[in-house]
Amino acid sequence: MTTAPAAGTPGIPRSLYVLSVFYGGMVCLAGVLGNKQVSIGPLAVEAGIFAFLLLVVVSSAIAELHGRDTANSLVKFGFVPLLFAMALSWVVFALPASPDMAPENAAAIQLILGATGRIWAAGVCAYGVSQFLNVYIFSKLQNMPGRLLAVRGVIASALSQIVDTLIFVTIAFYGVFPIGQLLVGQMVAKVALSVALVPFLIVFFVRLGKRLDA
């Protein structure tokens, strides 16, 4: 005779549920924010890096809390909102704007939604490779003395950001204009932001996850 689960027993840990929902939102938001270039002191970078850094941190936090396989599954499921966001963007781009909409607003949203297929393809490839690489590196570094959570997060984030930039810029812009200077500038900016932000973010999300599961 089997015993039914007690009422209210969660199917998955609370931290995994909360961080997964947050991760899905950041997957969709990264592409929208990437339409703006921002200046941070001497650094110039697309604003999507902030959402992408959160993706890196959350996948690392889940690897720390629930293991590498679970983090890889999260990255795989991240393709779902990403691909749906692409499809909906194309649909909304193709639909005619309401005549009541201000012309300048209609032109602005068309510019944001009208990314070429090449740029979308670059984003999907860069997301998949860099996120899986981040989880792999972060998990492999668990053998470091003291496990040094913040240091592992920075190393994994910086290396995955370099690969992300190389893939995205090459696929999106190679042959359109010289990309050497853009590659170097974006890599330097993203590594600098990883060093500055990831140590605090990774510790915060791991502690948050542990508190949610307590």
PDB file of C-alpha atoms in Angstrom:
ATOM      1  CA  MET A   1       0.000   0.000   0.000  1.00  0.00           C
ATOM      2  CA  THR A   2       1.459   3.361  -1.017  1.00  0.00           C
ATOM      3  CA  THR A   3       1.118   6.556   0.939  1.00  0.00           C
ATOM      4  CA  ALA A   4       0.058   9.716  -0.882  1.00  0.00           C
ATOM      5  CA  PRO A   5       2.266  12.780  -0.458  1.00  0.00           C
ATOM      6  CA  ALA A   6       1.173  15.084   2.311  1.00  0.00           C
ATOM      7  CA  ALA A   7      -0.941  18.022   1.212  1.00  0.00           C
ATOM      8  CA  GLY A   8       1.153  21.080   0.484  1.00  0.00           C
ATOM      9  CA  THR A   9       4.397  19.124  -0.083  1.00  0.00           C
ATOM     10  CA  PRO A  10       6.322  21.034  -2.768  1.00  0.00           C
ATOM     11  CA  GLY A  11       7.201  19.214  -5.969  1.00  0.00           C
ATOM     12  CA  ILE A  12      10.533  21.033  -6.235  1.00  0.00           C
ATOM     13  CA  PRO A  13      12.620  23.016  -3.765  1.00  0.00           C
ATOM     14  CA  ARG A  14      11.343  26.539  -3.272  1.00  0.00           C
ATOM     15  CA  SER A  15      14.691  28.060  -4.266  1.00  0.00           C
ATOM     16  CA  LEU A  16      14.688  26.187  -7.579  1.00  0.00           C
ATOM     17  CA  TYR A  17      11.157  27.345  -8.349  1.00  0.00           C
ATOM     18  CA  VAL A  18      11.794  31.012  -7.515  1.00  0.00           C
ATOM     19  CA  LEU A  19      15.169  31.232  -9.261  1.00  0.00           C
ATOM     20  CA  SER A  20      13.855  29.418 -12.342  1.00  0.00           C
ATOM     21  CA  VAL A  21      11.000  31.915 -12.743  1.00  0.00           C
ATOM     22  CA  PHE A  22      13.452  34.781 -12.310  1.00  0.00           C
ATOM     23  CA  TYR A  23      15.808  33.182 -14.849  1.00  0.00           C
ATOM     24  CA  GLY A  24      13.065  32.909 -17.467  1.00  0.00           C
ATOM     25  CA  GLY A  25      12.223  36.583 -17.091  1.00  0.00           C
ATOM     26  CA  MET A  26      15.852  37.615 -17.511  1.00  0.00           C
ATOM     27  CA  VAL A  27      16.169  35.487 -20.681  1.00  0.00           C
ATOM     28  CA  CYS A  28      13.410  37.541 -22.325  1.00  0.00           C
ATOM     29  CA  LEU A  29      14.566  40.879 -20.951  1.00  0.00           C
ATOM     30  CA  ALA A  30      18.202  40.553 -22.055  1.00  0.00           C
ATOM     31  CA  GLY A  31      17.333  40.882 -25.743  1.00  0.00           C
ATOM     32  CA  VAL A  32      15.191  43.984 -25.198  1.00  0.00           C
ATOM     33  CA  LEU A  33      17.794  45.781 -23.062  1.00  0.00           C
ATOM     34  CA  GLY A  34      20.482  44.956 -25.607  1.00  0.00           C
ATOM     35  CA  ASN A  35      19.025  47.565 -27.957  1.00  0.00           C
ATOM     36  CA  LYS A  36      20.642  50.318 -25.897  1.00  0.00           C
ATOM     37  CA  GLN A  37      24.352  51.035 -25.569  1.00  0.00           C
ATOM     38  CA  VAL A  38      25.288  52.488 -22.188  1.00  0.00           C
ATOM     39  CA  SER A  39      28.428  54.187 -20.897  1.00  0.00           C
ATOM     40  CA  ILE A  40      29.811  53.206 -17.497  1.00  0.00           C
ATOM     41  CA  GLY A  41      32.820  55.416 -16.948  1.00  0.00           C
ATOM     42  CA  PRO A  42      35.236  54.570 -19.755  1.00  0.00           C
ATOM     43  CA  LEU A  43      33.342  51.390 -20.652  1.00  0.00           C
ATOM     44  CA  ALA A  44      30.733  51.155 -23.406  1.00  0.00           C
ATOM     45  CA  VAL A  45      28.522  48.071 -23.423  1.00  0.00           C
ATOM     46  CA  GLU A  46      25.056  47.003 -24.498  1.00  0.00           C
ATOM     47  CA  ALA A  47      22.605  47.168 -21.595  1.00  0.00           C
ATOM     48  CA  GLY A  48      21.606  43.534 -22.070  1.00  0.00           C
ATOM     49  CA  ILE A  49      24.776  42.601 -20.193  1.00  0.00           C
ATOM     50  CA  PHE A  50      23.050  43.362 -16.881  1.00  0.00           C
ATOM     51  CA  ALA A  51      20.313  40.790 -17.502  1.00  0.00           C
ATOM     52  CA  PHE A  52      22.883  38.366 -18.900  1.00  0.00           C
ATOM     53  CA  LEU A  53      25.062  38.698 -15.805  1.00  0.00           C
ATOM     54  CA  LEU A  54      22.014  37.778 -13.744  1.00  0.00           C
ATOM     55  CA  LEU A  55      21.496  34.705 -15.940  1.00  0.00           C
ATOM     56  CA  VAL A  56      25.092  33.667 -15.335  1.00  0.00           C
ATOM     57  CA  VAL A  57      24.790  34.231 -11.602  1.00  0.00           C
ATOM     58  CA  VAL A  58      21.474  32.396 -11.243  1.00  0.00           C
ATOM     59  CA  SER A  59      22.655  29.360 -13.224  1.00  0.00           C
ATOM     60  CA  SER A  60      25.796  29.252 -11.055  1.00  0.00           C
ATOM     61  CA  ALA A  61      23.723  29.600  -7.879  1.00  0.00           C
ATOM     62  CA  ILE A  62      21.503  26.697  -8.922  1.00  0.00           C
ATOM     63  CA  ALA A  63      24.586  24.615  -9.719  1.00  0.00           C
ATOM     64  CA  GLU A  64      25.827  25.384  -6.205  1.00  0.00           C
ATOM     65  CA  LEU A  65      22.488  24.624  -4.533  1.00  0.00           C
ATOM     66  CA  HIS A  66      21.117  21.763  -6.645  1.00  0.00           C
ATOM     67  CA  GLY A  67      23.960  20.427  -8.782  1.00  0.00           C
ATOM     68  CA  ARG A  68      25.325  20.779 -12.282  1.00  0.00           C
ATOM     69  CA  ASP A  69      22.674  18.614 -13.970  1.00  0.00           C
ATOM     70  CA  THR A  70      19.852  20.765 -12.590  1.00  0.00           C
ATOM     71  CA  ALA A  71      21.626  23.946 -13.713  1.00  0.00           C
ATOM     72  CA  ASN A  72      22.085  22.517 -17.213  1.00  0.00           C
ATOM     73  CA  SER A  73      18.377  21.650 -17.311  1.00  0.00           C
ATOM     74  CA  LEU A  74      17.588  25.246 -16.385  1.00  0.00           C
ATOM     75  CA  VAL A  75      19.711  26.489 -19.300  1.00  0.00           C
ATOM     76  CA  LYS A  76      17.919  24.086 -21.665  1.00  0.00           C
ATOM     77  CA  PHE A  77      14.487  25.249 -20.518  1.00  0.00           C
ATOM     78  CA  GLY A  78      15.701  28.834 -20.975  1.00  0.00           C
ATOM     79  CA  PHE A  79      15.491  28.279 -24.727  1.00  0.00           C
ATOM     80  CA  VAL A  80      11.688  28.060 -24.420  1.00  0.00           C
ATOM     81  CA  PRO A  81      10.974  31.676 -23.339  1.00  0.00           C
ATOM     82  CA  LEU A  82      13.804  32.866 -25.582  1.00  0.00           C
ATOM     83  CA  LEU A  83      12.357  31.275 -28.728  1.00  0.00           C
ATOM     84  CA  PHE A  84       8.800  32.286 -27.846  1.00  0.00           C
ATOM     85  CA  ALA A  85       9.965  35.862 -27.272  1.00  0.00           C
ATOM     86  CA  MET A  86      11.564  35.835 -30.727  1.00  0.00           C
ATOM     87  CA  ALA A  87       8.428  34.482 -32.367  1.00  0.00           C
ATOM     88  CA  LEU A  88       6.131  36.973 -30.630  1.00  0.00           C
ATOM     89  CA  SER A  89       8.462  39.836 -31.538  1.00  0.00           C
ATOM     90  CA  TRP A  90       8.204  38.911 -35.208  1.00  0.00           C
ATOM     91  CA  VAL A  91       4.398  38.623 -34.977  1.00  0.00           C
ATOM     92  CA  VAL A  92       4.009  42.010 -33.280  1.00  0.00           C
ATOM     93  CA  PHE A  93       6.489  43.570 -35.708  1.00  0.00           C
ATOM     94  CA  ALA A  94       4.417  42.333 -38.669  1.00  0.00           C
ATOM     95  CA  LEU A  95       1.065  43.520 -37.299  1.00  0.00           C
ATOM     96  CA  PRO A  96       0.040  47.050 -38.316  1.00  0.00           C
ATOM     97  CA  ALA A  97       0.185  49.746 -35.650  1.00  0.00           C
ATOM     98  CA  SER A  98      -3.037  51.301 -34.430  1.00  0.00           C
ATOM     99  CA  PRO A  99      -3.783  54.632 -36.133  1.00  0.00           C
ATOM    100  CA  ASP A 100      -4.200  56.109 -32.655  1.00  0.00           C
ATOM    101  CA  MET A 101      -0.583  55.363 -31.779  1.00  0.00           C
ATOM    102  CA  ALA A 102       1.858  58.285 -31.872  1.00  0.00           C
ATOM    103  CA  PRO A 103       4.036  57.952 -35.017  1.00  0.00           C
ATOM    104  CA  GLU A 104       7.282  58.373 -33.089  1.00  0.00           C
ATOM    105  CA  ASN A 105       6.270  55.595 -30.672  1.00  0.00           C
ATOM    106  CA  ALA A 106       5.308  53.293 -33.537  1.00  0.00           C
ATOM    107  CA  ALA A 107       8.656  53.900 -35.238  1.00  0.00           C
ATOM    108  CA  ALA A 108      10.579  53.283 -32.008  1.00  0.00           C
ATOM    109  CA  ILE A 109       8.918  49.957 -31.209  1.00  0.00           C
ATOM    110  CA  GLN A 110       9.387  48.755 -34.792  1.00  0.00           C
ATOM    111  CA  LEU A 111      13.076  49.543 -34.488  1.00  0.00           C
ATOM    112  CA  ILE A 112      13.332  47.519 -31.282  1.00  0.00           C
ATOM    113  CA  LEU A 113      11.310  44.545 -32.565  1.00  0.00           C
ATOM    114  CA  GLY A 114      12.792  44.539 -36.052  1.00  0.00           C
ATOM    115  CA  ALA A 115      16.037  42.715 -35.299  1.00  0.00           C
ATOM    116  CA  THR A 116      17.265  40.648 -38.231  1.00  0.00           C
ATOM    117  CA  GLY A 117      17.222  36.875 -38.205  1.00  0.00           C
ATOM    118  CA  ARG A 118      21.012  36.925 -38.112  1.00  0.00           C
ATOM    119  CA  ILE A 119      21.042  38.872 -34.846  1.00  0.00           C
ATOM    120  CA  TRP A 120      18.423  36.575 -33.295  1.00  0.00           C
ATOM    121  CA  ALA A 121      20.452  33.525 -34.382  1.00  0.00           C
ATOM    122  CA  ALA A 122      23.569  35.076 -32.865  1.00  0.00           C
ATOM    123  CA  GLY A 123      21.742  35.627 -29.580  1.00  0.00           C
ATOM    124  CA  VAL A 124      20.442  32.045 -29.393  1.00  0.00           C
ATOM    125  CA  CYS A 125      23.852  30.519 -30.163  1.00  0.00           C
ATOM    126  CA  ALA A 126      25.690  32.812 -27.768  1.00  0.00           C
ATOM    127  CA  TYR A 127      23.168  32.143 -24.995  1.00  0.00           C
ATOM    128  CA  GLY A 128      23.377  28.365 -25.267  1.00  0.00           C
ATOM    129  CA  VAL A 129      27.144  27.999 -25.540  1.00  0.00           C
ATOM    130  CA  SER A 130      28.064  30.598 -22.931  1.00  0.00           C
ATOM    131  CA  GLN A 131      25.513  29.465 -20.344  1.00  0.00           C
ATOM    132  CA  PHE A 132      26.467  25.799 -20.582  1.00  0.00           C
ATOM    133  CA  LEU A 133      30.126  26.817 -20.428  1.00  0.00           C
ATOM    134  CA  ASN A 134      29.489  28.920 -17.331  1.00  0.00           C
ATOM    135  CA  VAL A 135      27.827  26.013 -15.509  1.00  0.00           C
ATOM    136  CA  TYR A 136      30.630  23.651 -16.569  1.00  0.00           C
ATOM    137  CA  ILE A 137      33.451  25.921 -15.395  1.00  0.00           C
ATOM    138  CA  PHE A 138      31.709  26.883 -12.157  1.00  0.00           C
ATOM    139  CA  SER A 139      31.038  23.243 -11.290  1.00  0.00           C
ATOM    140  CA  LYS A 140      34.567  22.108 -12.165  1.00  0.00           C
ATOM    141  CA  LEU A 141      36.008  24.755  -9.859  1.00  0.00           C
ATOM    142  CA  GLN A 142      34.261  23.197  -6.864  1.00  0.00           C
ATOM    143  CA  ASN A 143      37.543  21.400  -6.172  1.00  0.00           C
ATOM    144  CA  MET A 144      39.261  24.702  -5.372  1.00  0.00           C
ATOM    145  CA  PRO A 145      40.518  25.013  -1.775  1.00  0.00           C
ATOM    146  CA  GLY A 146      37.694  26.338   0.377  1.00  0.00           C
ATOM    147  CA  ARG A 147      35.465  26.250  -2.730  1.00  0.00           C
ATOM    148  CA  LEU A 148      35.674  30.085  -2.813  1.00  0.00           C
ATOM    149  CA  LEU A 149      32.176  30.770  -4.097  1.00  0.00           C
ATOM    150  CA  ALA A 150      32.759  34.367  -5.249  1.00  0.00           C
ATOM    151  CA  VAL A 151      36.045  33.562  -7.007  1.00  0.00           C
ATOM    152  CA  ARG A 152      34.521  30.610  -8.848  1.00  0.00           C
ATOM    153  CA  GLY A 153      31.618  32.812  -9.918  1.00  0.00           C
ATOM    154  CA  VAL A 154      33.921  35.512 -11.287  1.00  0.00           C
ATOM    155  CA  ILE A 155      36.130  33.086 -13.225  1.00  0.00           C
ATOM    156  CA  ALA A 156      33.176  31.247 -14.766  1.00  0.00           C
ATOM    157  CA  SER A 157      31.356  34.477 -15.588  1.00  0.00           C
ATOM    158  CA  ALA A 158      34.379  36.206 -17.138  1.00  0.00           C
ATOM    159  CA  LEU A 159      35.293  33.260 -19.366  1.00  0.00           C
ATOM    160  CA  SER A 160      31.714  32.654 -20.468  1.00  0.00           C
ATOM    161  CA  GLN A 161      31.277  36.377 -21.205  1.00  0.00           C
ATOM    162  CA  ILE A 162      34.329  36.316 -23.473  1.00  0.00           C
ATOM    163  CA  VAL A 163      32.928  33.341 -25.382  1.00  0.00           C
ATOM    164  CA  ASP A 164      29.468  34.933 -25.525  1.00  0.00           C
ATOM    165  CA  THR A 165      30.890  38.108 -27.059  1.00  0.00           C
ATOM    166  CA  LEU A 166      33.023  36.219 -29.561  1.00  0.00           C
ATOM    167  CA  ILE A 167      30.070  34.142 -30.780  1.00  0.00           C
ATOM    168  CA  PHE A 168      27.483  36.924 -30.845  1.00  0.00           C
ATOM    169  CA  VAL A 169      29.572  39.620 -32.522  1.00  0.00           C
ATOM    170  CA  THR A 170      31.023  37.218 -35.094  1.00  0.00           C
ATOM    171  CA  ILE A 171      27.678  35.741 -36.141  1.00  0.00           C
ATOM    172  CA  ALA A 172      25.793  39.046 -36.018  1.00  0.00           C
ATOM    173  CA  PHE A 173      28.281  41.408 -37.642  1.00  0.00           C
ATOM    174  CA  TYR A 174      31.080  39.541 -39.431  1.00  0.00           C
ATOM    175  CA  GLY A 175      31.266  40.804 -43.000  1.00  0.00           C
ATOM    176  CA  VAL A 176      29.077  43.808 -42.199  1.00  0.00           C
ATOM    177  CA  PHE A 177      31.896  45.925 -40.753  1.00  0.00           C
ATOM    178  CA  PRO A 178      35.297  45.313 -39.079  1.00  0.00           C
ATOM    179  CA  ILE A 179      34.617  43.641 -35.737  1.00  0.00           C
ATOM    180  CA  GLY A 180      38.075  43.501 -34.132  1.00  0.00           C
ATOM    181  CA  GLN A 181      37.774  46.672 -32.074  1.00  0.00           C
ATOM    182  CA  LEU A 182      34.171  45.873 -31.111  1.00  0.00           C
ATOM    183  CA  LEU A 183      35.180  42.404 -29.891  1.00  0.00           C
ATOM    184  CA  VAL A 184      38.010  43.695 -27.726  1.00  0.00           C
ATOM    185  CA  GLY A 185      35.965  46.545 -26.276  1.00  0.00           C
ATOM    186  CA  GLN A 186      32.981  44.355 -25.410  1.00  0.00           C
ATOM    187  CA  MET A 187      35.155  41.634 -23.874  1.00  0.00           C
ATOM    188  CA  VAL A 188      37.018  44.102 -21.665  1.00  0.00           C
ATOM    189  CA  ALA A 189      33.772  45.755 -20.564  1.00  0.00           C
ATOM    190  CA  LYS A 190      32.028  42.473 -19.754  1.00  0.00           C
ATOM    191  CA  VAL A 191      34.975  41.027 -17.863  1.00  0.00           C
ATOM    192  CA  ALA A 192      35.265  44.246 -15.852  1.00  0.00           C
ATOM    193  CA  LEU A 193      31.572  44.131 -14.963  1.00  0.00           C
ATOM    194  CA  SER A 194      31.865  40.456 -14.028  1.00  0.00           C
ATOM    195  CA  VAL A 195      34.705  41.223 -11.643  1.00  0.00           C
ATOM    196  CA  ALA A 196      32.830  44.175 -10.144  1.00  0.00           C
ATOM    197  CA  LEU A 197      29.359  42.653  -9.762  1.00  0.00           C
ATOM    198  CA  VAL A 198      29.437  38.852  -9.732  1.00  0.00           C
ATOM    199  CA  PRO A 199      31.094  38.349  -6.301  1.00  0.00           C
ATOM    200  CA  PHE A 200      28.237  40.180  -4.578  1.00  0.00           C
ATOM    201  CA  LEU A 201      25.483  38.734  -6.762  1.00  0.00           C
ATOM    202  CA  ILE A 202      26.530  35.085  -6.504  1.00  0.00           C
ATOM    203  CA  VAL A 203      26.784  35.245  -2.719  1.00  0.00           C
ATOM    204  CA  PHE A 204      23.394  36.996  -2.538  1.00  0.00           C
ATOM    205  CA  PHE A 205      21.562  34.441  -4.697  1.00  0.00           C
ATOM    206  CA  VAL A 206      23.098  31.419  -2.976  1.00  0.00           C
ATOM    207  CA  ARG A 207      22.172  32.819   0.434  1.00  0.00           C
ATOM    208  CA  LEU A 208      18.697  33.647  -0.850  1.00  0.00           C
ATOM    209  CA  GLY A 209      18.279  30.107  -2.125  1.00  0.00           C
ATOM    210  CA  LYS A 210      19.340  28.608   1.182  1.00  0.00           C
ATOM    211  CA  ARG A 211      16.965  30.882   3.053  1.00  0.00           C
ATOM    212  CA  LEU A 212      14.075  29.937   0.745  1.00  0.00           C
ATOM    213  CA  ASP A 213      14.760  26.250   1.388  1.00  0.00           C
ATOM    214  CA  ALA A 214      15.265  26.620   5.145  1.00  0.00           C
TER     215      ALA A 214
END
